Coordinates of C-alpha atoms in Angstrom, one line a residue:
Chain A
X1 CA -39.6 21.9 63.7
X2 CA -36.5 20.1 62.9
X3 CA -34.8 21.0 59.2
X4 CA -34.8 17.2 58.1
X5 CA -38.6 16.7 59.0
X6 CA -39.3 20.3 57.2
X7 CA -37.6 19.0 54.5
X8 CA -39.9 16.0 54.0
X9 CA -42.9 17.5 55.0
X10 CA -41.5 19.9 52.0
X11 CA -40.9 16.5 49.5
X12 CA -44.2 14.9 50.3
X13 CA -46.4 17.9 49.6
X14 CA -44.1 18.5 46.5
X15 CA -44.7 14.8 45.1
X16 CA -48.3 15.7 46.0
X17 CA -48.5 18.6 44.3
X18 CA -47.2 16.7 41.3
X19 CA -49.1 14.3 41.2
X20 CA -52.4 16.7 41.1
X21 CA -50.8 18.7 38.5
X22 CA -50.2 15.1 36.7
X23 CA -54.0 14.5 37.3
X24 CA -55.3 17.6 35.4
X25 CA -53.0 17.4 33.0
X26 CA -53.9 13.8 32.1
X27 CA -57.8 16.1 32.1
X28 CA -56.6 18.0 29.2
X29 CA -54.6 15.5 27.3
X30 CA -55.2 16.5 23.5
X31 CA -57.7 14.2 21.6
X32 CA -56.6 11.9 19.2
X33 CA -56.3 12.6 15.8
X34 CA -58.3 11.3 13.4
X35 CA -60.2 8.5 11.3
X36 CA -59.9 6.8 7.8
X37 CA -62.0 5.1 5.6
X38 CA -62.2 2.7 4.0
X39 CA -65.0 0.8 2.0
X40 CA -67.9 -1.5 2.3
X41 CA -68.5 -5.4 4.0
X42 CA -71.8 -5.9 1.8
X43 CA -69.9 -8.0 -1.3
X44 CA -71.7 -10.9 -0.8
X45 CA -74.9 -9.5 -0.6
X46 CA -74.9 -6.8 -3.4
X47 CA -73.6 -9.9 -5.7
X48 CA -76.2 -11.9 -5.0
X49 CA -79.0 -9.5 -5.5
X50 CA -82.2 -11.1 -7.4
X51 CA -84.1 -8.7 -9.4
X52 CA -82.1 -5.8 -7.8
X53 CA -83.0 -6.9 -4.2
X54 CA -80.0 -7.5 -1.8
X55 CA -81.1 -10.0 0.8
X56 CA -78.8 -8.0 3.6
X57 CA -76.9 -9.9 5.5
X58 CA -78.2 -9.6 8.7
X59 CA -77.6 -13.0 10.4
X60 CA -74.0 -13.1 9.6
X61 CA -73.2 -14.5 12.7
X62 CA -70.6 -16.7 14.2
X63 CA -71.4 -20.4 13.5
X64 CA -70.6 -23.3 15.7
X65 CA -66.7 -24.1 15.6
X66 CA -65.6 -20.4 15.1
X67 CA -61.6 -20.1 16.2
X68 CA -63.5 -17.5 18.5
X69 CA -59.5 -16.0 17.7
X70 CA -60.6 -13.0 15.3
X71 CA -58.6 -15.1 12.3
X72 CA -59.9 -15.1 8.9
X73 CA -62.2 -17.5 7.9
X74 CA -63.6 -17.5 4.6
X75 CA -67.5 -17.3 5.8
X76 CA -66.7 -14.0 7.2
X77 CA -64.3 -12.7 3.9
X78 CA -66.9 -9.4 2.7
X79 CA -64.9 -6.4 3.2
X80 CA -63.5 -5.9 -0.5
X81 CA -61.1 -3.3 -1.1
X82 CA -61.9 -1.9 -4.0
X83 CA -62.0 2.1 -4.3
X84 CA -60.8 2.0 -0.3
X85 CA -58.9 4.8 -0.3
X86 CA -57.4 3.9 3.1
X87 CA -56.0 0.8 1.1
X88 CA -54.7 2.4 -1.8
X89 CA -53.1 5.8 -0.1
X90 CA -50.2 6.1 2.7
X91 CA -51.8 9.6 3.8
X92 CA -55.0 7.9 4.1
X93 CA -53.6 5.3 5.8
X94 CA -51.9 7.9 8.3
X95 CA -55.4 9.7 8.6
X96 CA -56.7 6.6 10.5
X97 CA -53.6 5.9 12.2
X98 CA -53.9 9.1 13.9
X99 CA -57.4 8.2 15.7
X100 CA -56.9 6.4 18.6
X101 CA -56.6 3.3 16.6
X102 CA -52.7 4.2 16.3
X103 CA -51.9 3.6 20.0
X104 CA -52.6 0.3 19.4
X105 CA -54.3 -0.9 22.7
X106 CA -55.8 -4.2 22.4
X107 CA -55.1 -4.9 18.6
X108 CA -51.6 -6.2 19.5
X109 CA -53.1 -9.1 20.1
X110 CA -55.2 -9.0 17.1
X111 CA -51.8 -8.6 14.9
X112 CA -51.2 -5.4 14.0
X113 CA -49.9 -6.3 10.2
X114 CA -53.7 -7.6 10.3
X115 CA -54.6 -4.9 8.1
X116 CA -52.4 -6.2 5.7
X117 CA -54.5 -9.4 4.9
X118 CA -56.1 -9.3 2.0
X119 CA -57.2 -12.1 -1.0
X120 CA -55.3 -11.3 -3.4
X121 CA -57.6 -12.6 -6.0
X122 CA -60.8 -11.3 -4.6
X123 CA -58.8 -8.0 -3.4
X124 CA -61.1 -8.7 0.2
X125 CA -60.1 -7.9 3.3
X126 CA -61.5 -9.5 6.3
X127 CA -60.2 -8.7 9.5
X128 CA -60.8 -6.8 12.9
X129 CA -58.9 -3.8 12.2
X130 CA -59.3 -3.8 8.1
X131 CA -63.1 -3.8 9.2
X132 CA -63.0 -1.1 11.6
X133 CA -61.2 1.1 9.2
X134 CA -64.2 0.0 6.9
X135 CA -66.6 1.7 9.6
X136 CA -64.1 5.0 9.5
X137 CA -64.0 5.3 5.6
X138 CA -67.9 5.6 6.1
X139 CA -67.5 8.2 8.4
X140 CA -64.3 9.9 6.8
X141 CA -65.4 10.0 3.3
X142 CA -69.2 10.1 3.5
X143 CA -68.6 13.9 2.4
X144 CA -66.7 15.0 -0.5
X145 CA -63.6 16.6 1.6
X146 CA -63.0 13.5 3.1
X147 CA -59.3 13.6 4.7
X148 CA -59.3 17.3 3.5
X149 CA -62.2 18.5 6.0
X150 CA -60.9 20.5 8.7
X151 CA -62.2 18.6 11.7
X152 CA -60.2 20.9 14.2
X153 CA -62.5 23.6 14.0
X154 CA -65.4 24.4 16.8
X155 CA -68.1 21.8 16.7
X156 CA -70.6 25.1 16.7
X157 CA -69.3 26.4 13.0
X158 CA -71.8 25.5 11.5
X159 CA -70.4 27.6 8.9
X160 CA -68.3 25.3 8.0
X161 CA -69.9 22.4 8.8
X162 CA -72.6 23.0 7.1
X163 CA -74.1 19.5 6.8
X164 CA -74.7 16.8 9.0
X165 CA -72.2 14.3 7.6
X166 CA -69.3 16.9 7.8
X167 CA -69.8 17.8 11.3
X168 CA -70.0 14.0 12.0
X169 CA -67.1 13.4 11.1
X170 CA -65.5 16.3 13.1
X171 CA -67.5 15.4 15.9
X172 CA -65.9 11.9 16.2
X173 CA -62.7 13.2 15.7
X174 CA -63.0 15.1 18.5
X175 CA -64.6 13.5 20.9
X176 CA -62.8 10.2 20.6
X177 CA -59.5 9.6 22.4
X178 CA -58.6 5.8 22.1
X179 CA -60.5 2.8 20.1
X180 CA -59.1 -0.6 20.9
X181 CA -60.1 -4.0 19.9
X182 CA -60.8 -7.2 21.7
X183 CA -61.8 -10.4 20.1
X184 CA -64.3 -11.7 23.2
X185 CA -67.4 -12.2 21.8
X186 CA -69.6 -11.1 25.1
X187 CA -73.2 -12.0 24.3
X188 CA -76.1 -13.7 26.5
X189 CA -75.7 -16.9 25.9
X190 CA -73.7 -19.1 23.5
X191 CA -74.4 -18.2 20.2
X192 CA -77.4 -15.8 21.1
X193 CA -78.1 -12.5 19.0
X194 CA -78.4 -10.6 21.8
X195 CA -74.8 -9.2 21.9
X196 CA -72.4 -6.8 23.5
X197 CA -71.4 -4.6 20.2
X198 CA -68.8 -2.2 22.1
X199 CA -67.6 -1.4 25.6
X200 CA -67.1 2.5 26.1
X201 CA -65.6 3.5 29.9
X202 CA -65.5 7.3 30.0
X203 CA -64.9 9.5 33.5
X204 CA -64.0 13.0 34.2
X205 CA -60.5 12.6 32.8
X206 CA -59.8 12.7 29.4
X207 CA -58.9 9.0 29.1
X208 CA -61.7 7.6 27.9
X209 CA -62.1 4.2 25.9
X210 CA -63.9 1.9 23.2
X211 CA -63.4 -1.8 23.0
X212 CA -64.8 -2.9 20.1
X213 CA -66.0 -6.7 20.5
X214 CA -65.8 -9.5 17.9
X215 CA -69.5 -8.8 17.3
X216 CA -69.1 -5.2 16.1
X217 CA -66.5 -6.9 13.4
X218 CA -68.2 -9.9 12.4
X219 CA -72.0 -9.4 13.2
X220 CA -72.6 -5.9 11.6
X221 CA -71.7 -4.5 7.6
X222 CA -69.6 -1.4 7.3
X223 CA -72.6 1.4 7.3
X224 CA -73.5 -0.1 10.3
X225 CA -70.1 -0.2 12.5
X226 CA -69.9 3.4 11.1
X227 CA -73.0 4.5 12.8
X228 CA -71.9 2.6 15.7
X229 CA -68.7 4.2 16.2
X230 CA -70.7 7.7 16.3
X231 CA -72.9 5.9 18.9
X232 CA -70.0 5.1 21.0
X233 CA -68.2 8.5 20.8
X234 CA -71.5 9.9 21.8
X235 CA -70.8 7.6 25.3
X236 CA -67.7 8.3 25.6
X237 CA -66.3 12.0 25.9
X238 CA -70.3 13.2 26.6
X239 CA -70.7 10.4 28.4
X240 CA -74.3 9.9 27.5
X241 CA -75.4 6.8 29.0
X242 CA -78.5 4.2 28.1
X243 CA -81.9 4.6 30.6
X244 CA -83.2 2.1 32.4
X245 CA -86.5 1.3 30.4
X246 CA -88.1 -1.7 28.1
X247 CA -87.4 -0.9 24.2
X248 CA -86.9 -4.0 21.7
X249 CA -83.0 -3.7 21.9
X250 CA -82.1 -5.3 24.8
X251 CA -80.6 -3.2 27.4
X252 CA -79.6 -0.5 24.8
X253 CA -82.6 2.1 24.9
X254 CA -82.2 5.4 25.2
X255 CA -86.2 6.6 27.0
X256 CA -86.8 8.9 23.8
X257 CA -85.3 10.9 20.8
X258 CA -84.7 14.5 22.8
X259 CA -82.6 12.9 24.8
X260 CA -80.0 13.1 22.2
X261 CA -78.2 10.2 23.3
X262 CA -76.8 7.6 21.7
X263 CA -79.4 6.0 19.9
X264 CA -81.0 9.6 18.7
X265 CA -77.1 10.0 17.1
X266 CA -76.5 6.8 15.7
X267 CA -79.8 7.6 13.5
X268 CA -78.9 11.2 12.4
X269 CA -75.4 10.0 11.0
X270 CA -77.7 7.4 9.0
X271 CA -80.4 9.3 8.0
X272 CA -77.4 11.7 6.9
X273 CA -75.8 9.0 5.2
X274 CA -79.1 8.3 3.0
X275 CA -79.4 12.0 2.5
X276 CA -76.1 12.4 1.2
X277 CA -76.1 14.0 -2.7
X278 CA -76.8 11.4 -5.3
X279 CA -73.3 12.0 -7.1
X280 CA -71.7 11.4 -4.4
X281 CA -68.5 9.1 -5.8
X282 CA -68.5 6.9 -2.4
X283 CA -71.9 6.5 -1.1
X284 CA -73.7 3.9 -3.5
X285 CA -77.6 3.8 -4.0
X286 CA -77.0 -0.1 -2.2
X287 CA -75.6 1.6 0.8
X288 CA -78.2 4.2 0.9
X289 CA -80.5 1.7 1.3
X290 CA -78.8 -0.2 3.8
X291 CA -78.9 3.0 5.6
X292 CA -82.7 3.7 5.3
X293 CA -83.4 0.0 6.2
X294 CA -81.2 0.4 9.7
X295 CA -82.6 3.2 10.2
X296 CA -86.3 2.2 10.1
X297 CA -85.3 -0.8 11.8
X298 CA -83.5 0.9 14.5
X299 CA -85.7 3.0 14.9
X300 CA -88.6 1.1 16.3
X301 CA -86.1 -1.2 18.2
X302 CA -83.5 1.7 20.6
X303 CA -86.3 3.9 22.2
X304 CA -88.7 3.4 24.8
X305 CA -91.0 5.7 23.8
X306 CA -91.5 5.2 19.7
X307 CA -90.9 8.5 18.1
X308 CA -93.2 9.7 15.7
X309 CA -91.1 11.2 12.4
X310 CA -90.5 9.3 9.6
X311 CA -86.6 9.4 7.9
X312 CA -88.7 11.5 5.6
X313 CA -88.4 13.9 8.1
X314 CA -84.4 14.3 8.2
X315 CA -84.4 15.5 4.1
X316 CA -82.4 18.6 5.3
X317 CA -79.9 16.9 7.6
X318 CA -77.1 17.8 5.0
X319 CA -78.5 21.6 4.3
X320 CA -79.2 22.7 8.4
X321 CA -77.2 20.0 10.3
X322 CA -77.4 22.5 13.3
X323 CA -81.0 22.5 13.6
X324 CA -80.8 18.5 14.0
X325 CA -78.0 18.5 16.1
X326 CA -79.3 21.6 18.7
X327 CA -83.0 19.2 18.1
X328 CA -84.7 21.6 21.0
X329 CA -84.5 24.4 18.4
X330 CA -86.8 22.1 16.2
X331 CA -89.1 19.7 18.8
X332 CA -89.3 21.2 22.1
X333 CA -89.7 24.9 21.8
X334 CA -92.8 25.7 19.5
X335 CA -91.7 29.5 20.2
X336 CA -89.1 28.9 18.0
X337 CA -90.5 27.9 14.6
X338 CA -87.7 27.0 12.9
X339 CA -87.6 26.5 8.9
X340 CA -86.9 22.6 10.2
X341 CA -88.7 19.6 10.2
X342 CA -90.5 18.8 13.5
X343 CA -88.9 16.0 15.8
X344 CA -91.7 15.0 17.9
X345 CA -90.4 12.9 20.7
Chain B
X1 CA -31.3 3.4 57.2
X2 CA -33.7 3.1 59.1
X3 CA -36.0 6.2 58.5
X4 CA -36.2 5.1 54.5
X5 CA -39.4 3.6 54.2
X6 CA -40.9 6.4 55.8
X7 CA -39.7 9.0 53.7
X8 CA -41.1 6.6 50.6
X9 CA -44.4 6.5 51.9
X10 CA -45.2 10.3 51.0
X11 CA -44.1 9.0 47.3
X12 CA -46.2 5.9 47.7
X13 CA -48.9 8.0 48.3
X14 CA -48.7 10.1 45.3
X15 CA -48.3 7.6 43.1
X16 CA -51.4 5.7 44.1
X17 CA -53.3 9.0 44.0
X18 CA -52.0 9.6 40.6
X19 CA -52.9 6.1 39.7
X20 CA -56.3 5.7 41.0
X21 CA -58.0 8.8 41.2
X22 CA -58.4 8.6 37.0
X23 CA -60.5 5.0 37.3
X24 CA -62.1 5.8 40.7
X25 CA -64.6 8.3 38.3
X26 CA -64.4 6.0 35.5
X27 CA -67.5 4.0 34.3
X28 CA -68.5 2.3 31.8
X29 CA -71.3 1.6 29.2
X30 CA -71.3 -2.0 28.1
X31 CA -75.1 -2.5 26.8
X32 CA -76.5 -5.5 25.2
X33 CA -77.8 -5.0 21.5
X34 CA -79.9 -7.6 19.5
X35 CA -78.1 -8.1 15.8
X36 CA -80.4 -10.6 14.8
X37 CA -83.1 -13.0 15.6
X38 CA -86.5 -11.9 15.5
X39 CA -88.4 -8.9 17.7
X40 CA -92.1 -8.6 18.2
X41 CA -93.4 -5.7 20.4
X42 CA -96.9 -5.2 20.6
X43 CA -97.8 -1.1 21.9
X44 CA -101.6 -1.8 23.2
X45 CA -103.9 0.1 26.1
X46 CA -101.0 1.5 27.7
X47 CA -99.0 -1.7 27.9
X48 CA -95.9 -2.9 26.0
X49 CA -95.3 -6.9 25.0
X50 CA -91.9 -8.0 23.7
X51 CA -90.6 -11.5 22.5
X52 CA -87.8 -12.0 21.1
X53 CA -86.9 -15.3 19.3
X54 CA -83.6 -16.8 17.1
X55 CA -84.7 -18.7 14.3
X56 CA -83.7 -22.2 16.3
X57 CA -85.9 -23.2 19.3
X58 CA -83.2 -25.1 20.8
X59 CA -82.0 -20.9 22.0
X60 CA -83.9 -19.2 24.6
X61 CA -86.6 -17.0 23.8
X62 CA -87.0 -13.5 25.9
X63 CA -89.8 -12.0 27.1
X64 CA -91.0 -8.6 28.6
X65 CA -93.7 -7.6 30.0
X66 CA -94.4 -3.6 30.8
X67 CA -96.8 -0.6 31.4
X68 CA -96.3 2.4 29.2
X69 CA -94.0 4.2 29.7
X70 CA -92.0 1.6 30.8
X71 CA -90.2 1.6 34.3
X72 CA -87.2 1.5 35.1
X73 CA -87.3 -2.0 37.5
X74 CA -88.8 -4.1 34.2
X75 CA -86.8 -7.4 33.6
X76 CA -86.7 -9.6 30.7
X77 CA -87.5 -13.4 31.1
X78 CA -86.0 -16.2 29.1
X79 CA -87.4 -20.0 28.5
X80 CA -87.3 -22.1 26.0
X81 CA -90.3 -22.1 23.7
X82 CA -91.9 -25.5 22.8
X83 CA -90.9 -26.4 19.4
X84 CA -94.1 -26.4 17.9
X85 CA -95.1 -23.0 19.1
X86 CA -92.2 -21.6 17.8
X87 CA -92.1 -23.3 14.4
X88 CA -96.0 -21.9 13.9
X89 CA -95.1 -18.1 14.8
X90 CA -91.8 -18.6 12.2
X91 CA -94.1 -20.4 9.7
X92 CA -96.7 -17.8 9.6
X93 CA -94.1 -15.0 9.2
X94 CA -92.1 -16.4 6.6
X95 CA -95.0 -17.7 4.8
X96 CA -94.5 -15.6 1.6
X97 CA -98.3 -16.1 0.5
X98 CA -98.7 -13.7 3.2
X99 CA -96.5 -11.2 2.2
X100 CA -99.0 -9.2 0.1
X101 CA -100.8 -9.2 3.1
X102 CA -97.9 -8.3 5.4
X103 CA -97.6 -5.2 2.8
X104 CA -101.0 -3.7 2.9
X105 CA -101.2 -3.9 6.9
X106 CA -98.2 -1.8 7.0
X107 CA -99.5 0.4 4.4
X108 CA -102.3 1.1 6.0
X109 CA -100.9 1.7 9.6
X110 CA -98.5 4.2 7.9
X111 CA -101.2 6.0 6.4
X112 CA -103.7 6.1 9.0
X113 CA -102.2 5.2 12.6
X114 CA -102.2 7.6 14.8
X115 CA -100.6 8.5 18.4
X116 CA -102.1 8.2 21.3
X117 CA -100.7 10.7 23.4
X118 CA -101.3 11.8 27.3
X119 CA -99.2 14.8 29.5
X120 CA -96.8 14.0 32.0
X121 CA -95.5 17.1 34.3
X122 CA -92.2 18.9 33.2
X123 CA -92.0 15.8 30.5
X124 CA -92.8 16.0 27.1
X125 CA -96.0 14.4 26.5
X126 CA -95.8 10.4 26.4
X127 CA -97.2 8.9 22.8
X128 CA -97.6 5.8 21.6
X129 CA -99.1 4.0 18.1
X130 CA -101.1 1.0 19.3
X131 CA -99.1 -1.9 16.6
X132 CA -97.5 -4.7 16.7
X133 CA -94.0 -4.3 15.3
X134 CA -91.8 -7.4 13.8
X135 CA -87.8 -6.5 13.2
X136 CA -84.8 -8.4 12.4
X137 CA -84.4 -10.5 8.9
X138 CA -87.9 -10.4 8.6
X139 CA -89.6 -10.9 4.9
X140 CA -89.5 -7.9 2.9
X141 CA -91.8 -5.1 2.7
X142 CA -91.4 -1.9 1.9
X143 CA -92.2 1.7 2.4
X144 CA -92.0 5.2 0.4
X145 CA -89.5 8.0 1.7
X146 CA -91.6 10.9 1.8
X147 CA -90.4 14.5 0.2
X148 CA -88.0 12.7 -2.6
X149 CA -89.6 12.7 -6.1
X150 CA -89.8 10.1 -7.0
X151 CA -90.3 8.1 -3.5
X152 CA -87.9 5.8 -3.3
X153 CA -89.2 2.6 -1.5
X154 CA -86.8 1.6 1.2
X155 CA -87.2 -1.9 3.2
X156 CA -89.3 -1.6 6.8
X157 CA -89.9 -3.8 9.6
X158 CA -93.4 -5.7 9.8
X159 CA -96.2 -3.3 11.1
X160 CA -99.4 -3.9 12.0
X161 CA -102.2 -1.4 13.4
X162 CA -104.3 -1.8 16.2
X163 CA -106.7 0.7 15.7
X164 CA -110.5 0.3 14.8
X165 CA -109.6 2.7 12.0
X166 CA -106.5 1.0 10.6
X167 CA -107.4 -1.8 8.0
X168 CA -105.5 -5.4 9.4
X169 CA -105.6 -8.2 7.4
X170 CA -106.5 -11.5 8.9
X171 CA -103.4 -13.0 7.9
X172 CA -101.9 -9.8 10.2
X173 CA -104.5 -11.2 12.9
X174 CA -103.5 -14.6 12.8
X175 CA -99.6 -13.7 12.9
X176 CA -100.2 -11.3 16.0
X177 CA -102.6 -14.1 17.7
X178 CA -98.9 -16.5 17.4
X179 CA -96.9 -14.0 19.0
X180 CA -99.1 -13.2 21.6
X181 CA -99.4 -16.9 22.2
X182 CA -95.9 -17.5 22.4
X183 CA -95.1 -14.4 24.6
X184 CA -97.8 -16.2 26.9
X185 CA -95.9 -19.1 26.8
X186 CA -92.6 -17.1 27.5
X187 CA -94.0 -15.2 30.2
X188 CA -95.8 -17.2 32.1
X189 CA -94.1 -21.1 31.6
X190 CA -95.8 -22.6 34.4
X191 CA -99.6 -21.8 32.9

């Protein structure tokens, strides 16, 4: 064989070679840093309580004439900054920066100094990425370590993580690699309820993605876009999908709760949420209720087959997290009697 | 000169490879989720009912119709409900005289429903609580959280049982009798 045509057969496997080695490097690209905080989107709601009832604000939607443009109107201004320690700290500013969010993709558009819009006289912040740190600061600082927890450490130390809220938060850590935004609002029909919340595309290589849609900032409070994020990241580097089956909540239904999939985790992080200590400096008895009431509603609405526990049930989410996470341990292997509650379903 | 674009095509090649082979496997999970409007399901002899209406009638209602467990080639129909029917199923459920009623229909399912439940091969056994469940902004009741002292009382969708043995009100009746009347309407238009 001639020299020159050795020599490119040489080049073309060498480029080949590359490029595979490119490919399963891009596998084991390191996940993202991590999340923020931030505080609540309820303001309007807990300030208009009568008799200590907050009417939630659960048809916050869009209304007719809407810039569709993510921009700030003042129907939609709820997020107030007070006590957001994303807000008031540069290191927990950086905290956020560093999870996925910090690449940027998609809120470029959305204007990155976004996060910078506040009222100065209400101290409320109401845009996309202000509200999506909102949904972080849930997750971040929903136990006392906060930015401090060690989220690097195996998702199995139970250990250390040794409640449900902790190991949360290290679990989205982990498993999340890039969150972008997107101001389409993607739902059935014009002005229907029946929404697209978030987009997650996952594969076998470690670039998976969330877009967040317009509805996940505008359409949902803070403790819910938290619990969505962990429903997302339970998509997205698991890659858990949705089954194909009739529940109440469109074409989001997971067939039941051992499935573990989305739906089954979204519901932990809230029960955990509710469960969380009652000093707790961040989580308000308001937003523990919020919690419950998502969670009961939730519950009846994302399975196909109703499960048959009560949030009763997850009272030691926050003292055994691993029994609720590894739920076979507890619901489908009675020769294990675990000192947990039992997850029927 | 010549011979260039052959020796590029090896480096074309790659590229492309590197470039595709990551969205090739990719794919993606873009669901539809209700945020609002209002849900009814009915769970009844082994077959599940859903409507789903927003609080104007000028918006398409959707409907479902299903055996239990459902399938997996189920599809949801949408039509427009006649004004009226729509207006009588809101107007019963926001009617807040029937609230009290509302109340003690879901206290009694949660104290006394109970799951029907049959095997299924290599499955865990299917179960289901024959009820009619109402979700989204619907009027407020509430329930106790069980093993806190004291209970707190945390909101809850509208339940109501279907059992001989669970107490319904008739208020309860005459709200389920609506929805099954409009999901009637949804799922079969032409009738």
């Amino acid at each position: 064989m001639p020299s020159q045509v050795k020599f490119r057969l040489n080049r073309a496997t060498g480029l080949l070679v590359v490029a595979a080695v490119g490919a399963l490097a891009y596998m084991f690209v390191p996940s993202c840093s991590m999340l923020a905080d931030a505080d609540d989107t309820l303001c309007f709601a807990i300030a208009d309580a009568k008799d200590g009832v907050v009417d939630w604000p659960d048809e916050e939607y869009l209304e007719p004439g809407y810039n569709n443009d993510c921009g700030i109107t003042e129907f939609h201004e709820c997020d107030h900054c007070d006590l957001n320690p994303w807000f008031q700290t540069q290191e927990a500013r950086s905290y956020i920066e560093g999870f996925g969010l910090a690449q940027g993709h998609g809120w470029g558009d959305l204007g990155r100094a976004d996060v910078m819009t506040v009222n100065a006289v209400t101290k409320e912040i109401d845009t996309p990425l202000g509200r999506t740190y909102n949904a972080y600061a849930n997750l971040v600082y929903a136990n006392p370590q906060g930015i401090e927890l060690e989220r690097s450490r195996s998702l199995g130390d139970f250990e250390y993580y040794d409640s449900f809220l902790k190991w949360a938060s290290a679990y989205v850590w982990q498993k999340t690699y890039r969150i972008n935004g997107n101001c389409n609002r993607d739902c059935e029909t014009v002005f229907s309820t029946t929404c697209v919340i978030a987009r997650t595309v996952n594969g076998p290589f470690r670039n998976d993605y969330i877009n967040l849609y317009q509805t996940f900032f505008y359409d949902l409070d803070a403790v819910w876009r938290a619990s969505t994020i962990v429903h997302e990241v339970r998509h997205a580097r698991d890659g858990i999908s949705h089954d194909a089956c009739a529940c109440s909540n469109g074409s989001a239904c997971d067939a039941r709760w051992s499935r573990a999939g989305a739906n089954t985790y979204e519901l932990m992080w809230l029960a955990a949420y509710f469960y969380a200590p009652e000093d707790h400096p961040f989580i308000t008895p308001v937003r523990k209720e919020r919690a419950a009431d998502l969670f009961d509603t939730r519950k009846e609405m994302l399975f196909c087959e109703p499960p048959q526990w009560q949030i009763g049930d997850f009272r030691h989410i926050n003292e055994i997290p691993e029994f609720y996470v590894h739920r076979v341990a507890c619901s489908e292997d009675p020769s294990k009697p675990s000192n947990c509650i039992f997850l029927a379903n | 000169m010549t011979r260039k674009p052959q020796t590029q095509t090896p480096m074309l090649a790659a590229a492309l490879l590197c470039a595709l082979v990551p969205f090739g496997c990719q794919k993606s999970e873009q669901p539809y989720s209700i945020t609002g409007g209002y849900t009814f399901s009915r769970d009844f002899e082994g077959q599940r009912r859903v409507l789903r209406i927003e609080p104007s009638s000028e918006r398409f209602a959707a409907c479902i119709e299903t055996s239990l467990p459902s399938g997996t080639s189920d599809s949801w129909k949408r039509t427009l409900l006649a004004p009226t029917l729509h207006r009588a199923l809101l107007d019963l459920l926001f009617d807040e005289a029937r609230l009290p009623s509302y109340q003690a229909d879901l206290d009694a399912v949660q104290e006394s429903g109970t799951f029907i439940c049959s095997p299924r091969p290599n499955e865990p056994d299917f179960c289901y609580l024959p009820e009619v469940v109402v979700t989204g902004n619907v009027p407020k009741v509430f329930l106790e959280v069980t093993g806190i002292s004291p209970p707190p009382r945390v909101r809850s969708p509208l339940r109501f049982g279907l059992q001989a043995h669970v107490a319904l009100s008739s208020d309860g009746r005459e709200l389920i009798d609506a929805f099954l009347d409009a999901h009637e309407a949804c799922w079969n238009p032409d009738d």
